[in-house]
Coordinates of C-alpha atoms and ligand atoms in Angstrom, one line a residue:
M1321 CA 2.7 -13.3 -21.4
Q1322 CA 4.1 -11.5 -24.3
R1323 CA 7.6 -12.5 -25.2
R1324 CA 9.5 -10.3 -27.5
S1325 CA 13.1 -10.7 -28.2
L1326 CA 15.2 -8.3 -26.2
L1327 CA 17.5 -5.8 -27.7
K1328 CA 21.2 -6.6 -27.8
L1329 CA 23.0 -3.4 -28.6
G1330 CA 26.6 -2.9 -27.7
A1331 CA 27.4 0.4 -29.2
A1332 CA 26.3 4.0 -28.9
L1333 CA 23.2 5.2 -30.7
P1334 CA 23.9 8.9 -31.2
L1335 CA 21.0 11.0 -32.3
A1336 CA 22.2 13.0 -35.2
L1337 CA 22.5 16.6 -34.1
S1338 CA 22.0 19.6 -36.4
A1339 CA 25.1 21.8 -36.8
P1340 CA 23.5 24.7 -34.7
A1341 CA 22.7 22.3 -31.9
Q1342 CA 26.3 21.0 -31.9
L1343 CA 27.6 24.5 -31.7
A1344 CA 25.2 25.4 -28.9
A1345 CA 26.2 22.3 -27.0
R1346 CA 29.9 23.5 -27.3
V1347 CA 29.3 27.1 -26.1
M1348 CA 26.9 26.4 -23.3
S1349 CA 28.1 26.6 -19.7
P1350 CA 28.7 23.1 -18.5
F1351 CA 27.6 24.3 -15.0
A1352 CA 23.9 25.0 -15.7
R1353 CA 21.2 23.0 -17.4
V1354 CA 19.0 24.9 -19.8
R1355 CA 15.3 25.7 -19.1
P1356 CA 12.4 26.5 -21.4
G1357 CA 12.9 30.1 -22.6
D1358 CA 16.7 30.0 -22.3
P1359 CA 18.5 30.9 -25.6
Y1360 CA 19.9 27.3 -25.8
W1361 CA 16.6 25.5 -25.1
P1362 CA 16.1 23.2 -28.1
T1363 CA 14.1 24.8 -31.0
P1364 CA 10.8 23.3 -32.1
A1365 CA 12.7 21.8 -35.1
Q1366 CA 15.1 20.0 -32.8
W1367 CA 12.3 18.6 -30.7
D1368 CA 10.8 17.4 -33.9
E1369 CA 14.0 15.6 -34.7
L1370 CA 13.8 13.8 -31.3
R1371 CA 10.1 13.1 -31.9
A1372 CA 10.9 11.4 -35.2
A1373 CA 13.8 9.4 -33.7
V1374 CA 11.5 7.9 -31.1
G1375 CA 8.7 7.0 -33.5
G1376 CA 6.5 9.9 -32.5
N1377 CA 6.5 9.1 -28.7
L1378 CA 7.5 12.5 -27.5
L1379 CA 4.8 13.9 -25.2
E1380 CA 4.2 17.2 -23.4
P1381 CA 3.1 15.9 -20.0
Q1382 CA 0.4 17.7 -18.1
A1383 CA 0.0 17.9 -14.3
L1384 CA -2.6 15.3 -13.1
F1385 CA -5.2 18.0 -12.4
A1386 CA -4.5 20.1 -15.4
P1387 CA -7.8 19.1 -17.0
C1388 CA -9.7 20.5 -14.0
L1389 CA -7.9 23.8 -14.2
A1390 CA -8.9 24.0 -17.9
E1391 CA -12.5 22.9 -17.4
A1392 CA -13.7 22.0 -13.9
G1393 CA -16.9 20.4 -15.1
G1394 CA -15.4 18.6 -18.1
A1395 CA -15.1 14.8 -18.7
A1396 CA -11.3 14.8 -18.4
C1397 CA -11.5 16.4 -15.0
A1398 CA -14.1 13.9 -13.9
D1399 CA -11.9 11.1 -15.2
V1400 CA -9.0 12.2 -12.9
S1401 CA -11.1 12.6 -9.9
Q1402 CA -12.8 9.3 -10.3
N1403 CA -9.6 7.4 -10.8
L1404 CA -7.5 9.1 -8.1
N1405 CA -7.7 6.1 -5.8
N1406 CA -6.3 3.8 -8.5
P1407 CA -2.5 3.5 -8.5
F1408 CA -2.5 1.9 -11.9
Y1409 CA -4.3 5.0 -13.3
I1410 CA -1.9 7.4 -11.7
G1411 CA 1.0 5.3 -13.1
D1412 CA -0.4 5.5 -16.6
Q1413 CA -0.3 9.3 -16.6
P1414 CA 3.0 10.9 -17.8
G1415 CA 2.5 13.6 -15.2
G1416 CA 1.4 11.2 -12.5
T1417 CA 3.1 10.7 -9.1
Q1418 CA 1.9 8.2 -6.5
V1419 CA 2.7 10.7 -3.7
S1420 CA 1.0 14.0 -4.1
G1421 CA 3.8 15.9 -2.4
W1422 CA 5.7 16.4 0.9
L1423 CA 5.3 19.3 3.3
D1424 CA 8.1 21.9 2.7
A1425 CA 9.9 19.4 0.5
W1426 CA 8.5 18.9 -3.0
T1427 CA 5.4 19.4 -5.1
P1428 CA 4.7 17.4 -8.2
A1429 CA 5.6 19.1 -11.4
P1430 CA 5.4 17.8 -15.0
S1431 CA 8.4 17.7 -17.2
A1432 CA 8.5 20.0 -20.3
Y1433 CA 8.7 16.9 -22.5
A1434 CA 8.6 13.2 -22.1
V1435 CA 9.9 10.3 -24.2
K1436 CA 7.6 7.4 -23.7
A1437 CA 10.3 4.8 -24.5
R1438 CA 9.3 1.7 -26.4
N1439 CA 12.7 0.1 -26.3
A1440 CA 16.4 0.8 -25.4
Q1441 CA 17.0 2.7 -28.6
D1442 CA 14.4 5.3 -27.7
V1443 CA 16.1 5.6 -24.3
A1444 CA 19.4 6.1 -26.0
H1445 CA 18.0 8.8 -28.3
A1446 CA 16.5 10.6 -25.3
V1447 CA 19.8 10.4 -23.3
N1448 CA 21.8 11.7 -26.3
F1449 CA 19.4 14.5 -26.9
A1450 CA 19.5 15.6 -23.3
R1451 CA 23.3 15.4 -23.1
A1452 CA 23.7 17.3 -26.4
H1453 CA 21.3 20.1 -25.3
N1454 CA 22.3 20.2 -21.7
L1455 CA 18.9 19.3 -20.4
R1456 CA 17.8 18.3 -16.9
V1457 CA 16.9 14.6 -17.2
V1458 CA 14.5 12.6 -15.0
V1459 CA 13.6 8.9 -15.2
K1460 CA 10.3 7.5 -14.2
G1461 CA 9.1 3.9 -13.7
A1462 CA 5.9 3.4 -11.7
A1463 CA 6.2 6.8 -9.9
H1464 CA 6.4 5.7 -6.3
S1465 CA 9.3 7.8 -5.2
Y1466 CA 8.5 9.3 -1.8
L1467 CA 11.4 11.7 -2.2
G1468 CA 10.0 13.0 -5.5
T1469 CA 12.9 11.9 -7.6
S1470 CA 10.9 10.8 -10.7
N1471 CA 9.5 14.3 -11.4
A1472 CA 11.2 17.6 -12.1
P1473 CA 9.9 20.7 -13.8
A1474 CA 11.5 22.0 -17.0
S1475 CA 13.1 18.6 -17.6
L1476 CA 13.1 15.9 -20.2
L1477 CA 11.4 12.8 -18.7
I1478 CA 12.4 9.3 -19.9
W1479 CA 9.3 7.4 -19.1
M1480 CA 9.7 3.6 -18.8
R1481 CA 6.1 2.5 -18.3
A1482 CA 5.7 0.9 -21.7
L1483 CA 8.7 -1.6 -21.4
T1484 CA 6.8 -4.5 -20.1
D1485 CA 8.3 -7.6 -21.6
I1486 CA 8.7 -10.6 -19.3
R1487 CA 10.7 -13.7 -20.0
L1488 CA 11.3 -16.7 -17.8
H1489 CA 14.6 -18.7 -17.9
D1490 CA 15.2 -22.2 -16.7
D1491 CA 19.0 -21.8 -17.0
F1492 CA 20.0 -18.2 -17.3
V1493 CA 23.7 -17.5 -18.1
G1494 CA 24.6 -13.8 -18.3
A1495 CA 26.1 -12.3 -21.5
G1496 CA 29.8 -13.1 -21.5
C1497 CA 29.4 -15.5 -18.6
V1498 CA 29.5 -18.9 -20.4
G1499 CA 31.7 -21.2 -18.3
K1500 CA 32.0 -18.5 -15.6
M1501 CA 28.5 -18.7 -14.1
A1502 CA 26.4 -21.7 -13.2
P1503 CA 23.1 -21.6 -15.1
T1504 CA 20.4 -20.2 -12.8
P1505 CA 16.6 -20.0 -13.0
A1506 CA 15.7 -16.4 -13.5
V1507 CA 13.3 -13.9 -14.9
S1508 CA 14.0 -10.9 -17.2
L1509 CA 11.7 -8.0 -16.7
G1510 CA 11.3 -4.8 -18.8
A1511 CA 11.9 -1.8 -16.7
G1512 CA 8.2 -0.7 -17.0
C1513 CA 7.0 -3.8 -15.1
M1514 CA 5.5 -3.5 -11.7
W1515 CA 5.9 -6.3 -9.1
I1516 CA 2.4 -7.6 -9.7
D1517 CA 3.5 -8.3 -13.3
A1518 CA 6.5 -10.2 -12.0
Y1519 CA 4.6 -12.2 -9.4
T1520 CA 1.9 -13.1 -11.9
A1521 CA 4.4 -14.5 -14.3
V1522 CA 6.8 -16.1 -11.8
T1523 CA 4.5 -17.3 -9.0
T1524 CA 0.9 -17.5 -10.1
R1525 CA 1.7 -19.0 -13.5
A1526 CA 5.1 -20.7 -13.1
G1527 CA 5.0 -21.7 -9.5
R1528 CA 8.3 -20.1 -8.5
Y1529 CA 9.4 -17.1 -6.4
V1530 CA 11.2 -13.9 -7.2
Q1531 CA 12.2 -11.5 -4.5
G1532 CA 10.6 -8.1 -5.2
G1533 CA 8.5 -5.5 -3.4
G1534 CA 5.6 -5.7 -1.0
C1535 CA 3.5 -3.1 -2.7
A1536 CA 2.2 -4.7 -5.9
D1537 CA 2.2 -1.6 -8.1
V1538 CA 5.7 -0.4 -7.3
G1539 CA 8.1 -0.4 -10.3
V1540 CA 10.7 -3.2 -10.6
A1541 CA 13.6 -1.0 -11.6
G1542 CA 13.1 1.8 -9.0
L1543 CA 12.8 -0.8 -6.2
V1544 CA 15.8 -2.9 -7.2
Q1545 CA 18.0 0.1 -7.5
S1546 CA 17.2 1.2 -4.0
G1547 CA 17.8 -2.2 -2.5
G1548 CA 14.1 -3.2 -2.2
F1549 CA 12.2 -5.3 0.2
G1550 CA 9.1 -7.5 -0.1
S1551 CA 7.0 -9.3 2.6
F1552 CA 9.3 -12.3 2.4
S1553 CA 12.7 -10.6 2.3
K1554 CA 13.7 -12.1 5.6
G1555 CA 13.8 -15.4 3.8
F1556 CA 15.4 -14.3 0.5
G1557 CA 17.3 -11.1 1.1
S1558 CA 16.9 -7.7 -0.6
A1559 CA 15.5 -7.5 -4.1
A1560 CA 18.8 -6.1 -5.3
A1561 CA 20.6 -9.2 -4.0
G1562 CA 18.8 -11.2 -6.7
L1563 CA 19.9 -9.0 -9.6
L1564 CA 22.0 -11.1 -12.1
E1565 CA 22.1 -8.8 -15.1
A1566 CA 20.9 -5.4 -16.1
E1567 CA 20.6 -3.7 -19.5
V1568 CA 21.3 0.0 -19.0
V1569 CA 21.8 3.1 -21.1
T1570 CA 24.5 5.2 -19.5
A1571 CA 25.1 9.0 -19.8
D1572 CA 27.2 8.5 -22.9
G1573 CA 24.2 7.0 -24.7
R1574 CA 25.7 3.5 -24.7
L1575 CA 23.6 0.5 -24.0
R1576 CA 25.5 -1.8 -21.7
I1577 CA 24.7 -5.3 -20.5
V1578 CA 26.2 -5.6 -17.1
N1579 CA 26.6 -8.7 -14.9
A1580 CA 29.2 -10.5 -12.9
C1581 CA 31.3 -11.0 -16.0
Q1582 CA 30.8 -7.6 -17.8
E1583 CA 31.2 -4.3 -15.9
P1584 CA 30.5 -5.9 -12.5
E1585 CA 31.1 -2.6 -10.8
L1586 CA 28.2 -1.0 -12.6
L1587 CA 26.0 -4.0 -11.7
W1588 CA 27.0 -3.5 -8.1
A1589 CA 26.1 0.2 -8.2
L1590 CA 22.7 -0.7 -9.7
K1591 CA 22.1 -3.0 -6.8
G1592 CA 20.9 -0.5 -4.2
G1593 CA 23.0 2.5 -5.3
G1594 CA 19.9 4.5 -6.0
G1595 CA 17.6 5.0 -9.0
G1596 CA 18.0 7.8 -11.6
T1597 CA 21.7 8.0 -10.8
F1598 CA 23.9 5.6 -12.9
G1599 CA 21.9 5.5 -16.1
V1600 CA 18.5 4.3 -17.4
V1601 CA 17.9 0.6 -16.8
T1602 CA 15.8 -0.9 -19.5
R1603 CA 15.8 -4.5 -18.4
L1604 CA 16.6 -6.5 -15.2
T1605 CA 17.2 -10.2 -14.8
L1606 CA 16.5 -11.5 -11.3
R1607 CA 17.2 -14.9 -9.8
T1608 CA 14.1 -17.0 -9.1
H1609 CA 13.8 -19.4 -6.2
E1610 CA 11.8 -22.5 -5.4
L1611 CA 8.4 -21.4 -4.1
P1612 CA 7.8 -22.2 -0.5
E1613 CA 4.8 -24.5 0.0
F1614 CA 3.0 -22.0 2.3
F1615 CA 2.6 -18.2 2.7
G1616 CA 0.5 -16.9 5.6
G1617 CA 0.5 -14.4 8.5
A1618 CA -0.5 -13.4 11.9
W1619 CA -2.8 -10.6 12.8
G1620 CA -4.7 -8.8 15.6
T1621 CA -4.6 -5.8 17.9
I1622 CA -4.0 -5.7 21.7
Q1623 CA -4.6 -2.6 23.7
A1624 CA -3.2 -1.9 27.2
S1625 CA -5.1 -0.1 29.9
S1626 CA -2.2 1.9 31.4
D1627 CA 1.3 3.0 30.5
A1628 CA 2.7 0.3 32.8
A1629 CA 0.7 -2.4 31.1
F1630 CA 1.7 -1.1 27.6
R1631 CA 5.4 -1.3 28.6
T1632 CA 4.8 -4.8 29.8
L1633 CA 3.0 -5.6 26.5
I1634 CA 5.9 -4.2 24.4
A1635 CA 8.4 -6.1 26.5
R1636 CA 6.5 -9.3 26.2
F1637 CA 6.3 -8.9 22.4
V1638 CA 10.0 -8.1 22.1
G1639 CA 10.9 -11.2 24.1
F1640 CA 8.5 -13.3 22.1
Y1641 CA 9.9 -12.0 18.8
S1642 CA 13.4 -12.7 19.9
E1643 CA 12.6 -16.3 21.0
R1644 CA 10.1 -17.4 18.4
L1645 CA 10.0 -15.1 15.3
A1646 CA 13.6 -14.0 14.8
N1647 CA 14.1 -16.4 11.8
P1648 CA 13.7 -16.4 8.0
H1649 CA 9.9 -17.2 8.2
W1650 CA 8.5 -14.0 9.7
G1651 CA 8.3 -10.5 8.1
E1652 CA 6.1 -7.4 7.7
Q1653 CA 4.8 -5.3 10.4
V1654 CA 4.0 -4.7 14.0
K1655 CA 2.8 -1.2 15.0
V1656 CA 3.4 0.4 18.4
K1657 CA 0.7 3.0 18.7
P1658 CA 0.0 6.2 20.7
D1659 CA -3.3 4.7 22.0
R1660 CA -1.2 2.1 23.8
S1661 CA -2.0 -0.7 21.3
L1662 CA 0.1 -3.2 19.5
E1663 CA -1.1 -4.0 16.0
I1664 CA 0.2 -7.2 14.5
S1665 CA 0.1 -7.6 10.7
M1666 CA 2.9 -10.0 10.0
V1667 CA 3.4 -12.5 7.2
Q1668 CA 5.3 -15.7 7.1
Q1669 CA 6.6 -18.0 4.4
G1670 CA 7.1 -21.7 4.8
L1671 CA 4.7 -22.6 7.7
S1672 CA 1.4 -24.4 7.4
R1673 CA -1.7 -23.0 9.2
E1674 CA -1.1 -25.3 12.2
A1675 CA 2.6 -24.5 12.4
A1676 CA 1.9 -20.8 12.3
R1677 CA -0.8 -21.0 15.0
A1678 CA 1.5 -23.1 17.2
V1679 CA 4.2 -20.4 17.0
W1680 CA 1.9 -17.7 18.2
Q1681 CA -0.2 -19.7 20.7
P1682 CA 1.8 -18.8 23.9
F1683 CA 1.8 -15.1 23.1
F1684 CA -1.9 -15.0 22.2
E1685 CA -2.8 -16.9 25.4
W1686 CA -0.8 -14.6 27.6
A1687 CA -2.4 -11.6 26.0
K1688 CA -5.9 -13.0 26.3
S1689 CA -5.4 -13.9 30.0
S1690 CA -3.9 -10.5 31.1
A1691 CA -6.4 -8.4 33.0
D1692 CA -4.7 -5.2 31.8
L1693 CA -5.0 -6.0 28.1
R1694 CA -8.0 -5.9 25.7
I1695 CA -8.1 -7.6 22.3
T1696 CA -9.5 -5.0 20.1
D1697 CA -9.0 -6.9 16.8
E1698 CA -9.2 -10.6 16.8
L1699 CA -5.9 -12.4 17.1
G1700 CA -5.0 -15.1 14.6
A1701 CA -2.4 -16.8 12.5
G1702 CA -2.4 -19.1 9.5
G1703 CA -0.9 -20.2 6.2
H1704 CA -2.1 -21.5 2.9
K1705 CA -0.8 -22.6 -0.5
A1706 CA 1.8 -20.0 -1.6
Q1707 CA 1.0 -20.1 -5.3
S1708 CA -2.3 -18.2 -4.9
W1709 CA -0.8 -15.3 -2.9
W1710 CA -0.8 -12.8 -5.7
E1711 CA -4.0 -14.0 -7.5
I1712 CA -6.3 -11.1 -8.2
Q1713 CA -9.6 -12.7 -9.0
G1714 CA -11.4 -13.9 -5.9
N1715 CA -8.8 -12.6 -3.5
P1716 CA -10.5 -10.4 -0.9
S1717 CA -7.2 -8.8 0.1
M1718 CA -6.6 -7.5 -3.4
I1719 CA -8.3 -4.6 -5.2
P1720 CA -8.4 -5.1 -9.0
D1721 CA -7.8 -2.4 -11.5
K1722 CA -11.4 -2.1 -12.7
R1723 CA -11.0 0.3 -15.6
P1724 CA -12.3 -0.9 -18.9
G1725 CA -9.5 -2.7 -20.8
A1726 CA -7.3 -3.0 -17.7
S1727 CA -5.1 -6.1 -17.3
P1728 CA -7.0 -8.7 -15.3
N1729 CA -3.7 -9.4 -13.6
H1730 CA -3.4 -5.9 -12.1
G1731 CA -4.5 -5.5 -8.5
Y1732 CA -3.1 -4.0 -5.3
W1733 CA -3.3 -4.8 -1.6
Q1734 CA -6.2 -3.4 0.3
G1735 CA -3.7 -2.4 2.9
D1736 CA -1.9 -0.1 0.5
Q1737 CA -5.1 1.9 -0.5
G1738 CA -4.4 4.6 2.1
Q1739 CA -1.1 5.4 0.6
V1740 CA -2.4 6.1 -2.9
G1741 CA -1.8 9.7 -3.7
A1742 CA -1.0 10.6 -0.1
F1743 CA 0.5 13.9 0.8
L1744 CA 3.3 13.5 3.4
H1745 CA 3.8 15.6 6.5
G1746 CA 6.9 13.7 7.4
Y1747 CA 8.7 10.4 7.1
D1748 CA 11.7 8.8 8.7
S1749 CA 13.2 5.4 9.0
L1750 CA 16.1 3.7 10.8
W1751 CA 17.4 0.1 11.0
L1752 CA 17.2 -1.2 14.5
P1753 CA 20.2 -3.4 15.3
A1754 CA 19.5 -7.0 16.4
A1755 CA 21.9 -6.3 19.3
L1756 CA 19.0 -4.5 20.9
L1757 CA 17.3 -7.9 21.2
E1758 CA 20.0 -9.2 23.6
P1759 CA 18.3 -9.8 26.9
S1760 CA 20.4 -7.1 28.6
A1761 CA 19.5 -4.6 25.9
Q1762 CA 15.8 -5.4 25.6
P1763 CA 14.7 -3.0 28.4
R1764 CA 16.3 0.0 26.5
L1765 CA 14.6 -1.0 23.3
V1766 CA 11.3 -1.4 25.1
E1767 CA 11.6 2.1 26.7
A1768 CA 12.6 3.6 23.4
L1769 CA 9.6 2.1 21.6
F1770 CA 7.3 3.2 24.4
S1771 CA 8.6 6.7 24.3
A1772 CA 8.5 7.0 20.6
S1773 CA 5.0 5.7 20.5
Q1774 CA 3.9 8.5 22.8
R1775 CA 4.8 10.9 20.1
K1776 CA 3.8 9.0 17.0
E1777 CA 2.9 5.5 15.8
V1778 CA 6.0 3.4 15.1
G1779 CA 5.9 0.7 12.4
L1780 CA 8.4 -2.1 12.9
H1781 CA 9.0 -3.5 9.4
I1782 CA 10.5 -6.8 10.3
N1783 CA 11.1 -7.9 6.7
K1784 CA 13.2 -4.8 6.0
G1785 CA 16.0 -5.8 8.4
L1786 CA 18.0 -8.8 7.3
A1787 CA 19.4 -10.1 10.6
F1788 CA 18.2 -13.7 11.0
A1789 CA 17.9 -14.2 7.3
P1790 CA 19.6 -17.3 5.8
P1791 CA 23.4 -16.9 5.4
A1792 CA 23.2 -17.1 1.6
A1793 CA 20.6 -14.2 1.6
V1794 CA 22.8 -12.2 3.9
E1795 CA 25.9 -12.8 1.8
A1796 CA 24.1 -11.8 -1.4
S1797 CA 22.6 -8.7 0.3
L1798 CA 26.0 -7.7 1.5
D1799 CA 27.2 -7.7 -2.2
T1800 CA 25.1 -4.7 -2.9
A1801 CA 25.6 -0.9 -2.5
M1802 CA 23.1 -0.7 0.4
N1803 CA 24.3 0.2 3.9
P1804 CA 25.6 -3.2 5.2
G1805 CA 24.0 -2.3 8.5
V1806 CA 20.8 -3.7 7.0
T1807 CA 22.1 -7.2 7.5
E1808 CA 22.6 -6.6 11.3
A1809 CA 19.1 -5.0 11.8
F1810 CA 16.1 -7.0 13.0
A1811 CA 13.7 -4.4 11.6
L1812 CA 13.4 -1.1 9.8
A1813 CA 11.4 1.3 12.0
I1814 CA 9.3 3.6 9.9
I1815 CA 7.5 6.7 11.3
A1816 CA 5.5 8.5 8.8
D1817 CA 2.2 10.3 8.3
G1818 CA 0.3 12.6 6.0
E1819 CA -3.1 13.2 4.7
R1820 CA -5.4 12.6 1.7
P1821 CA -4.2 13.5 -1.8
T1822 CA -3.3 17.1 -2.3
Y1823 CA -2.2 17.4 -5.9
P1824 CA -1.6 20.9 -7.4
G1825 CA -4.9 22.0 -9.0
E1826 CA -7.0 19.6 -7.0
S1827 CA -10.1 21.1 -5.5
R1828 CA -10.1 20.5 -1.8
P1829 CA -10.3 22.4 1.5
P1830 CA -7.1 24.3 2.4
M1831 CA -4.6 22.2 4.3
D1832 CA -4.3 22.9 8.0
L1833 CA -0.6 23.9 7.8
D1834 CA -0.2 24.3 11.6
A1835 CA -1.5 20.8 12.2
A1836 CA 0.7 19.4 9.4
H1837 CA 3.8 21.0 10.9
R1838 CA 2.9 19.7 14.3
D1839 CA 2.6 16.3 12.8
A1840 CA 6.0 16.6 11.1
R1841 CA 7.6 17.6 14.4
A1842 CA 6.0 14.6 16.2
I1843 CA 7.5 12.3 13.6
D1844 CA 10.9 13.9 14.1
A1845 CA 10.5 13.5 17.9
A1846 CA 9.5 9.9 17.7
A1847 CA 12.5 9.1 15.4
A1848 CA 14.8 10.9 17.9
E1849 CA 13.6 8.6 20.7
L1850 CA 14.6 5.6 18.7
R1851 CA 17.9 7.1 17.7
K1852 CA 18.8 7.4 21.4
V1853 CA 19.2 3.6 21.4
A1854 CA 20.5 3.3 17.8
P1855 CA 22.6 6.4 17.2
Q1856 CA 24.6 4.9 14.4
A1857 CA 21.5 3.4 12.6
G1858 CA 21.3 3.7 8.8
S1859 CA 18.2 4.4 6.9
Y1860 CA 16.5 2.9 3.8
L1861 CA 16.8 5.4 1.0
S1862 CA 13.5 4.6 -0.6
E1863 CA 11.7 5.1 2.6
S1864 CA 13.5 7.9 4.4
N1865 CA 13.5 11.5 5.5
F1866 CA 13.7 14.1 2.7
F1867 CA 15.6 16.3 5.1
N1868 CA 18.2 13.8 6.3
Q1869 CA 21.5 15.6 6.4
R1870 CA 23.7 12.5 6.6
W1871 CA 22.0 10.6 3.8
Q1872 CA 25.3 9.4 2.3
R1873 CA 26.3 7.6 5.5
D1874 CA 22.8 6.4 6.4
Y1875 CA 21.8 5.0 3.0
F1876 CA 25.1 3.6 1.9
G1877 CA 27.5 3.4 4.9
P1878 CA 31.1 2.6 3.9
N1879 CA 30.0 2.0 0.3
Y1880 CA 29.6 5.7 -0.5
P1881 CA 33.2 6.5 -1.7
R1882 CA 33.0 3.5 -4.1
L1883 CA 29.7 4.7 -5.4
K1884 CA 31.0 8.2 -5.9
D1885 CA 33.9 6.9 -7.9
L1886 CA 31.5 4.9 -10.1
K1887 CA 29.3 8.0 -10.6
K1888 CA 32.3 10.0 -11.8
H1889 CA 33.3 7.2 -14.1
Y1890 CA 29.9 6.5 -15.7
D1891 CA 28.3 10.0 -15.4
P1892 CA 31.1 12.5 -15.2
E1893 CA 28.9 15.4 -16.3
G1894 CA 26.1 14.6 -13.8
L1895 CA 23.3 14.0 -16.4
F1896 CA 21.4 11.9 -13.8
I1897 CA 20.9 13.8 -10.6
V1898 CA 18.2 13.1 -8.1
H1899 CA 17.6 14.4 -4.5
H1900 CA 19.9 12.4 -2.2
G1901 CA 21.3 10.5 -5.1
V1902 CA 25.1 9.7 -5.4
G1903 CA 26.8 12.9 -6.5
S1904 CA 23.8 15.1 -5.9
E1905 CA 25.8 17.1 -3.3
D1906 CA 27.7 18.6 -6.2
W1907 CA 24.5 20.1 -7.6
S1908 CA 21.9 22.7 -6.6
A1909 CA 18.7 21.3 -5.0
D1910 CA 16.8 21.7 -8.2
G1911 CA 19.4 19.7 -10.2
F1912 CA 20.1 22.5 -12.6
T1913 CA 23.3 24.1 -11.4
R1914 CA 26.7 22.4 -10.8
L1915 CA 28.2 23.7 -7.5
R1916 CA 31.6 22.1 -7.7
Ligands
FAD562 C1 2.8 3.3 -1.8 C2 4.3 2.8 -1.8 C3 4.6 1.6 -1.4 C4 5.9 1.1 -1.3 N1 6.2 -0.1 -1.0 C5 7.5 -0.5 -0.9 C6 7.8 -1.9 -0.5 O1 6.9 -2.7 -0.3 N2 9.1 -2.2 -0.5 C7 10.1 -1.3 -0.8 O2 11.3 -1.7 -0.7 N3 9.8 -0.1 -1.1 C8 8.5 0.3 -1.2 N4 8.3 1.6 -1.6 C9 9.4 2.5 -2.0 C10 9.7 2.1 -3.5 O3 10.3 0.9 -3.6 C11 10.6 3.1 -4.1 O4 10.1 4.4 -4.1 C12 11.0 2.8 -5.6 O5 12.1 3.5 -6.0 C13 9.8 3.0 -6.5 O6 10.1 2.7 -7.8 P1 9.0 3.2 -8.9 O7 9.5 2.8 -10.3 O8 7.7 2.8 -8.6 O9 9.1 4.7 -8.7 P2 9.7 6.0 -9.6 O10 9.3 7.1 -8.8 O11 9.3 5.9 -11.0 O12 11.2 5.7 -9.5 C14 11.9 5.8 -8.3 C15 13.4 6.2 -8.5 O13 14.0 5.2 -9.4 C16 14.4 5.9 -10.6 N5 14.0 4.9 -11.7 C17 12.8 4.4 -12.0 N6 12.9 3.6 -13.0 C18 14.2 3.6 -13.5 C19 14.9 3.1 -14.5 N7 14.3 2.2 -15.4 N8 16.2 3.4 -14.7 C20 16.8 4.2 -13.8 N9 16.2 4.8 -12.8 C21 14.9 4.5 -12.6 C22 13.6 7.2 -10.7 O14 14.3 8.1 -11.4 C23 13.5 7.5 -9.3 O15 14.6 8.2 -8.8 C24 6.9 2.0 -1.7 C25 6.6 3.3 -2.1 C26 5.3 3.7 -2.1 C27 4.9 5.1 -2.6

């Protein structure tokens, strides 16, 4: 692990502006960002000033498939096509997005320029340049935004990929917190790290645990700022709940170190208030925990022969969940499918193989003995030593990054392969309240799940609802900007679908738009069935509907007014605007024009 000393800058780092640029900044309309070709777009000489300030790391990003448009048979085009199934490759491209678009919502588009930041000073230079020249800014970590919030045409991209320092602390005390905060084991992560980097350092090497994301190649800063869940969140709370300190460059170009003792309100906003909104995070320090002895799971698929038998199967599972699984051990997914099957792919922390099997035995025995049910994928449960969970080598569940020179520590879950580069037809999510597990409410929940599954597969992400988590995890998760409804939900229901990658410029058969729109409508219809039993349910901003009209309430609940005040305080000019981000309602959909 590379350990470089982290920057400690307390003051602004203004990039010297030439006199014409200062004049231009004064006379430009504050209500519209400039685009290439506009009179006030920076001159080549001004871009050169920025390039020099950031040590030459100013790029002109290309669309992923630009090489294929230039020369379809060329080596560069072959390189993109061959690597398109590798999320690490996509993340390494300044014009890369891990989602190739969303029907009627957004299409990937490269920025006009990108600063590939090496450190916080580079970020401050980029922020100051963008503010002075009235540019549209976009920030990118590992590029996993479903909502497309880390790419924007005609913008200046601040690209965090290269900030990959990691430092473990036995006794972390935040800046300015001596005597006010108990020393805490923690890890500091550069904002370009992905979760696999964090898990390798914290778990595989140091035998501890940090709460991060489930998908190994997701970026640490994007996930924490949206709240963030991993497979074991039911035991440890949201990822945001573990944030002790952040280093962030705000719209005024200042590098701030925020924690419980310094600017605690900004720390709170960064805990789930949304990425690309309050500033550019350059470093995060997260609490680490004792590693449970075991990690494991339960798996298998059961198919019912009739609608009646499927209702019985769902009801039996809901009852079983509520009696035996509604606790900090069990997370991840159960899918309720249109072909009348229930697919179990759950994980657990803290239970040995024998203990995990004992939990599931009654349910498995019932399923195997029922004449109306068929086991279509073998049922099982288990557990093993937790420390090897994220090991790449010799782990059949992990796909390594096989490119020459790639880090041997980089790999991703087989189960996430289908998502790499996917094009979305639709997506929605809602937190299902634990009150629906009350015996008197269970029949309504079962009927809603059955009806929804007739329209589209429903994924119950048990780890993304924090009811039944330990009290300390709930308390810490409530001290974030997320919708507090997350702590009363037993699961996040996700309904989503799409198709194989469809990047602009990629050679592929034309999309069947009618079928794609039918699919989108089916997703909406399934979500509507679930909303009948949870009309007030919130939604997880990182995994939500691009077209959600009540996103402020759904993502943040009663926290929205507080977030809006903080946005006005830290970014009064709206330098950081993303789709469905705090304050974005004051801007046009493309983020270029201030509406009010
Ligand atoms: C395949 C896939 C799997 C996923 N799995 C999970 C999961 O297991 N659990 C979960 O909770 N979520 C998951 N997500 C959602 C994911 O957590 C969010 O999309 C997250 O915001 C991605 O962060 P990123 O850095 O990878 O993406 P990016 O697209 O780079 O960033 C996402 C947002 O955060 C902003 N941002 C990124 N870095 C910074 C920074 N340093 N400072 C300020 N703003 C920044 C960007 O501007 C953008 O608005 C998944 C998404 C995908 C596509």
